[in-house]
Coordinates of C-alpha atoms and ligand atoms in Angstrom, one line a residue:
M837 CA -164.2 -67.3 37.5
R838 CA -163.5 -66.7 33.8
K839 CA -159.8 -67.4 33.7
P840 CA -158.6 -70.4 31.7
I841 CA -157.2 -73.7 33.0
G842 CA -153.6 -74.4 31.9
I843 CA -152.5 -78.0 31.0
F844 CA -149.0 -79.2 30.1
D845 CA -147.5 -82.5 29.0
S846 CA -144.2 -83.6 27.5
G847 CA -146.1 -83.8 24.1
I848 CA -149.3 -85.0 22.7
G849 CA -150.3 -87.6 25.3
G850 CA -151.8 -85.0 27.6
L851 CA -154.7 -84.6 25.2
T852 CA -156.2 -87.7 26.8
V853 CA -156.6 -85.5 29.9
V854 CA -157.9 -82.6 27.8
K855 CA -160.5 -84.9 26.4
Q856 CA -161.8 -85.7 29.9
L857 CA -161.7 -82.0 30.9
M858 CA -163.7 -81.1 27.8
K859 CA -166.3 -83.7 28.7
L860 CA -166.7 -82.7 32.3
L861 CA -166.1 -78.9 32.1
P862 CA -167.3 -77.8 28.7
D863 CA -167.5 -74.1 29.6
E864 CA -163.9 -73.9 30.8
Q865 CA -161.3 -72.4 28.4
L866 CA -158.3 -74.7 28.2
I867 CA -154.7 -73.6 27.3
Y868 CA -152.6 -76.6 26.4
F869 CA -148.8 -76.7 26.1
G870 CA -147.1 -79.9 24.6
D871 CA -143.4 -79.8 24.8
T872 CA -143.0 -81.8 21.6
A873 CA -139.4 -80.5 21.1
R874 CA -138.2 -82.2 24.3
I875 CA -140.3 -85.3 24.5
P876 CA -139.7 -87.9 26.0
Y877 CA -139.5 -86.9 29.6
G878 CA -139.9 -90.5 30.7
T879 CA -136.2 -91.4 30.2
K880 CA -134.8 -88.2 31.8
S881 CA -133.5 -87.4 35.3
K882 CA -135.5 -85.9 38.1
R883 CA -133.5 -82.7 37.9
L884 CA -134.2 -82.2 34.2
I885 CA -137.9 -83.1 34.5
E886 CA -138.2 -80.6 37.4
Q887 CA -136.6 -77.9 35.2
Y888 CA -138.8 -78.7 32.2
A889 CA -141.9 -78.7 34.4
L890 CA -141.1 -75.3 35.8
E891 CA -140.5 -73.9 32.3
D892 CA -143.7 -75.4 30.9
A893 CA -145.7 -74.0 33.8
A894 CA -144.0 -70.5 33.3
F895 CA -145.2 -70.6 29.7
L896 CA -148.8 -71.2 30.8
M897 CA -148.6 -68.6 33.5
Q898 CA -148.5 -65.9 30.8
F899 CA -152.2 -66.6 30.1
D900 CA -153.3 -65.7 33.6
I901 CA -154.5 -69.2 34.3
K902 CA -156.4 -70.1 37.5
L903 CA -155.1 -73.7 37.9
V904 CA -152.5 -75.8 36.2
V905 CA -153.0 -79.5 35.4
V906 CA -149.8 -81.5 35.1
A907 CA -151.1 -84.0 32.6
C908 CA -147.8 -85.8 32.2
N909 CA -147.4 -88.8 34.6
T910 CA -143.6 -88.4 34.6
A911 CA -143.8 -84.7 35.6
S912 CA -146.5 -85.5 38.1
S913 CA -144.3 -88.2 39.6
L914 CA -141.2 -86.1 39.9
A915 CA -142.0 -82.4 39.9
M916 CA -145.1 -81.8 42.0
D917 CA -143.1 -80.4 44.9
V918 CA -141.1 -78.0 42.9
L919 CA -144.2 -76.8 41.1
R920 CA -146.3 -76.3 44.2
R921 CA -143.4 -74.4 45.9
N922 CA -143.2 -72.0 43.0
L923 CA -146.7 -71.5 41.8
D924 CA -149.3 -69.4 43.6
I925 CA -152.2 -71.2 41.9
P926 CA -153.5 -74.7 42.5
V927 CA -151.5 -77.5 40.8
V928 CA -153.2 -80.8 40.1
G929 CA -151.2 -83.8 38.9
V930 CA -152.4 -87.1 37.6
V931 CA -150.7 -89.5 40.0
E932 CA -152.7 -88.8 43.2
P933 CA -156.2 -89.2 41.6
G934 CA -155.2 -92.4 39.9
A935 CA -153.8 -93.8 43.1
V936 CA -156.9 -92.9 45.1
S937 CA -159.1 -94.6 42.5
A938 CA -157.0 -97.8 42.5
A939 CA -156.9 -98.0 46.3
G940 CA -160.6 -97.8 46.4
L941 CA -161.2 -100.5 43.7
T942 CA -158.7 -103.3 44.4
K943 CA -160.3 -106.3 46.1
N944 CA -157.3 -108.5 46.5
N945 CA -155.0 -105.6 47.4
T946 CA -152.7 -106.2 44.4
V947 CA -152.4 -103.2 42.1
G948 CA -150.2 -103.0 39.0
V949 CA -148.9 -99.7 37.6
I950 CA -147.5 -99.3 34.1
G951 CA -145.7 -96.1 33.0
T952 CA -142.5 -94.6 31.7
T953 CA -139.2 -95.7 33.3
A954 CA -138.9 -92.4 35.3
T955 CA -142.5 -92.8 36.6
I956 CA -142.0 -96.4 37.7
N957 CA -138.6 -95.8 39.2
S958 CA -139.9 -92.8 41.2
G959 CA -142.3 -95.1 43.1
S960 CA -144.8 -92.3 43.0
Y961 CA -148.0 -94.4 42.7
A962 CA -146.8 -96.8 45.3
S963 CA -146.2 -94.0 47.8
E964 CA -149.5 -92.4 47.2
I965 CA -151.3 -95.7 47.6
A966 CA -149.3 -96.5 50.8
K967 CA -150.6 -93.2 52.3
L968 CA -154.1 -94.6 51.9
D969 CA -153.6 -98.3 52.7
R970 CA -150.3 -99.9 53.7
N971 CA -151.7 -103.4 53.0
I972 CA -152.0 -102.8 49.2
R973 CA -149.1 -104.4 47.2
V974 CA -148.2 -102.2 44.3
L975 CA -146.2 -103.7 41.4
G976 CA -144.7 -101.3 38.9
Q977 CA -143.7 -102.2 35.3
P978 CA -142.0 -99.7 33.0
C979 CA -143.3 -100.0 29.4
P980 CA -141.2 -97.5 27.4
L981 CA -142.0 -99.0 24.0
L982 CA -145.7 -98.4 24.3
V983 CA -145.3 -94.6 23.8
P984 CA -143.7 -94.8 20.3
L985 CA -146.2 -97.5 19.4
V986 CA -149.1 -95.2 20.2
E987 CA -147.4 -92.3 18.4
E988 CA -147.2 -94.6 15.4
G989 CA -150.9 -95.3 15.7
W990 CA -150.4 -99.0 16.2
L991 CA -153.1 -99.2 18.8
D992 CA -154.0 -102.9 18.3
D993 CA -151.3 -104.1 16.0
E994 CA -149.8 -107.6 16.7
V995 CA -146.5 -106.0 17.6
T996 CA -148.2 -104.0 20.3
V997 CA -150.0 -107.0 21.7
L998 CA -146.8 -109.0 21.8
T999 CA -145.0 -106.1 23.5
M1000 CA -147.8 -105.9 26.1
R1001 CA -147.7 -109.7 26.8
K1002 CA -144.0 -109.5 27.5
Y1003 CA -144.3 -106.4 29.7
F1004 CA -147.4 -107.6 31.6
K1005 CA -146.2 -111.2 32.4
G1006 CA -144.8 -110.4 35.8
L1007 CA -148.0 -108.4 36.8
M1008 CA -150.3 -111.2 35.6
D1009 CA -148.2 -113.9 37.4
N1010 CA -148.7 -111.8 40.6
H1011 CA -152.5 -111.8 40.1
I1012 CA -153.1 -108.0 40.0
D1013 CA -156.8 -107.2 39.9
T1014 CA -156.4 -103.5 39.2
L1015 CA -154.0 -101.9 36.6
I1016 CA -153.2 -98.1 36.6
L1017 CA -152.5 -96.7 33.2
G1018 CA -149.8 -94.5 34.5
C1019 CA -148.8 -92.7 31.3
T1020 CA -150.7 -90.2 29.2
H1021 CA -150.6 -92.4 26.1
Y1022 CA -152.0 -95.5 27.5
P1023 CA -155.7 -94.6 27.5
L1024 CA -155.4 -94.9 23.7
L1025 CA -154.5 -98.5 24.2
E1026 CA -157.2 -99.2 26.7
E1027 CA -159.2 -101.7 24.6
T1028 CA -156.0 -103.7 23.6
I1029 CA -154.7 -103.6 27.2
Q1030 CA -158.0 -104.9 28.5
R1031 CA -157.9 -107.8 25.9
V1032 CA -154.4 -108.7 27.0
V1033 CA -155.0 -108.6 30.8
G1034 CA -158.5 -110.1 30.6
D1035 CA -161.7 -108.6 31.9
K1036 CA -161.1 -109.6 35.5
V1037 CA -158.5 -106.8 35.8
Q1038 CA -159.9 -103.3 36.2
L1039 CA -158.1 -100.5 34.3
I1040 CA -157.7 -97.1 35.8
D1041 CA -157.4 -94.1 33.5
S1042 CA -155.5 -91.5 35.6
G1043 CA -156.7 -88.7 33.3
K1044 CA -160.3 -89.4 33.9
E1045 CA -159.8 -89.4 37.6
T1046 CA -157.8 -86.1 37.4
A1047 CA -160.6 -84.3 35.5
K1048 CA -163.0 -85.2 38.4
V1049 CA -160.5 -83.8 40.9
V1050 CA -160.1 -80.6 38.9
Q1051 CA -163.9 -80.1 38.8
Q1052 CA -164.1 -80.7 42.5
L1053 CA -161.2 -78.4 43.4
L1054 CA -162.5 -75.5 41.2
A1055 CA -166.0 -75.9 42.8
E1056 CA -164.5 -75.9 46.3
K1057 CA -162.4 -72.8 45.7
G1058 CA -165.2 -70.9 43.9
L1059 CA -163.2 -70.9 40.7
L1060 CA -165.6 -72.6 38.3
N1061 CA -166.8 -70.6 35.3
I1062 CA -170.5 -70.3 36.1
S1063 CA -171.2 -67.6 33.5
G1064 CA -173.1 -70.2 31.4
E1065 CA -170.9 -69.6 28.4
K1066 CA -167.4 -70.6 27.3
T1067 CA -165.0 -67.6 27.9
G1068 CA -162.8 -68.2 24.9
E1069 CA -161.5 -70.7 22.4
D1070 CA -159.3 -73.5 23.6
R1071 CA -155.7 -73.0 22.6
F1072 CA -153.0 -75.6 21.8
F1073 CA -149.3 -74.8 21.8
V1074 CA -146.4 -77.0 21.0
S1075 CA -142.6 -76.4 21.0
D1076 CA -142.0 -78.2 17.7
I1077 CA -143.8 -78.4 14.4
P1078 CA -147.5 -79.1 14.8
A1079 CA -148.2 -81.2 11.7
K1080 CA -148.0 -84.6 13.4
F1081 CA -149.5 -83.2 16.5
E1082 CA -152.6 -82.2 14.6
E1083 CA -152.9 -85.6 13.0
I1084 CA -152.3 -87.7 16.0
G1085 CA -154.0 -85.2 18.3
S1086 CA -157.3 -85.4 16.4
R1087 CA -157.2 -89.2 17.0
F1088 CA -156.5 -88.6 20.7
L1089 CA -159.3 -86.1 21.1
G1090 CA -161.7 -87.8 18.8
R1091 CA -162.3 -84.4 17.1
P1092 CA -160.4 -82.4 14.5
L1093 CA -157.6 -80.3 15.9
T1094 CA -156.5 -77.7 13.5
N1095 CA -155.6 -74.6 15.5
V1096 CA -152.3 -75.8 16.9
E1097 CA -149.7 -73.0 17.4
R1098 CA -146.0 -73.5 17.4
V1099 CA -144.0 -71.4 19.9
D1100 CA -140.4 -70.6 19.8
F1101 CA -139.8 -72.0 23.2
D1102 CA -136.1 -71.3 23.3
Q1103 CA -136.9 -67.6 22.6
F1104 CA -139.5 -67.6 25.3
L1105 CA -137.0 -69.0 27.8
V1106 CA -134.4 -66.5 26.9
Q1107 CA -136.8 -63.6 26.9
S1108 CA -138.1 -64.6 30.3
G1109 CA -134.6 -65.0 31.6
F1110 CA -134.6 -68.8 32.0
P1111 CA -131.2 -70.4 32.0
A1112 CA -130.8 -74.2 31.6
N1113 CA -130.5 -74.5 35.3
M1114 CA -133.2 -75.6 37.7
H1115 CA -132.4 -73.4 40.6
K1116 CA -132.2 -70.4 38.5
A1117 CA -135.4 -71.5 36.8
E1118 CA -137.1 -71.4 40.2
N1119 CA -135.8 -67.9 40.9
N1120 CA -136.9 -66.7 37.5
L1121 CA -140.4 -68.1 37.9
A1122 CA -140.6 -66.2 41.2
N1123 CA -139.5 -63.0 39.5
M1124 CA -142.1 -63.3 36.8
R1125 CA -145.0 -63.1 39.3
Ligands
DGL1220 N1 -146.2 -87.8 29.0 C1 -145.4 -88.9 29.4 C2 -146.0 -89.5 30.7 O1 -147.2 -89.5 30.9 C3 -145.1 -90.0 28.4 C4 -144.2 -89.5 27.3 C5 -142.8 -89.1 27.8 O2 -142.0 -90.0 28.1 O3 -142.6 -87.9 27.8 O4 -145.3 -90.1 31.5

């Protein structure tokens, strides 16, 4: 099927998932929305994250997408139910694939998860892992300072290393053998994290696992683009000025990113009748279909 795949994130971090999708599914057209005007999601309440996720998905639905990838760990932790209730296309989040991979890899049944405060407080990774194996101990550690450090480009700065040492102490004291990078930004820190935790701890990049799940799901549902050619240019939209997005985004993707388009998201919400209220947002999304 030649329709595009939609991907959203609270900002730029979701490009780590885009990178994996581009690698695995080079013929699929990708439409990305980064809600750079409202980042961070990781410090917000479930209610607000659900509302934002519905609005972000509604923006992507305008492009007649065949599947939506919730690249944001925070939205994947807190808004999957509301999204699946309201969308009539498959919705893939990053939490479940990351959890499946960790459950399969741990040998001493002790898994660490790092992410935003909202992701860790939601216990999303722990409950997904418990569905697979109740004997696995899951230890969560919020690491909110790592997001701004990545945005600043301090990927292996001494400040970043010290911050990690402090955050990871409890996980290391409990002898985790597997660590889930439960935030879009953390794959950028992979090398530094590996150095800090040592090579006996296996790191799981949820984005990488998610790309595999997307490929499998599209194949199962007969939705892959099998035309042998890419159907259109990938498009990147943000809700605030793209200058920094392009600079940091190029670093994230490992290729130049120059075609970023700014959308007037407030105007989109008003035009599509979205009030700042979650329940009404659900109704409006239903009315748009
Ligand atoms: N995208 C978010 C996540 O993966 C990190 C940034 C934020 O707090 O919005 O959880």
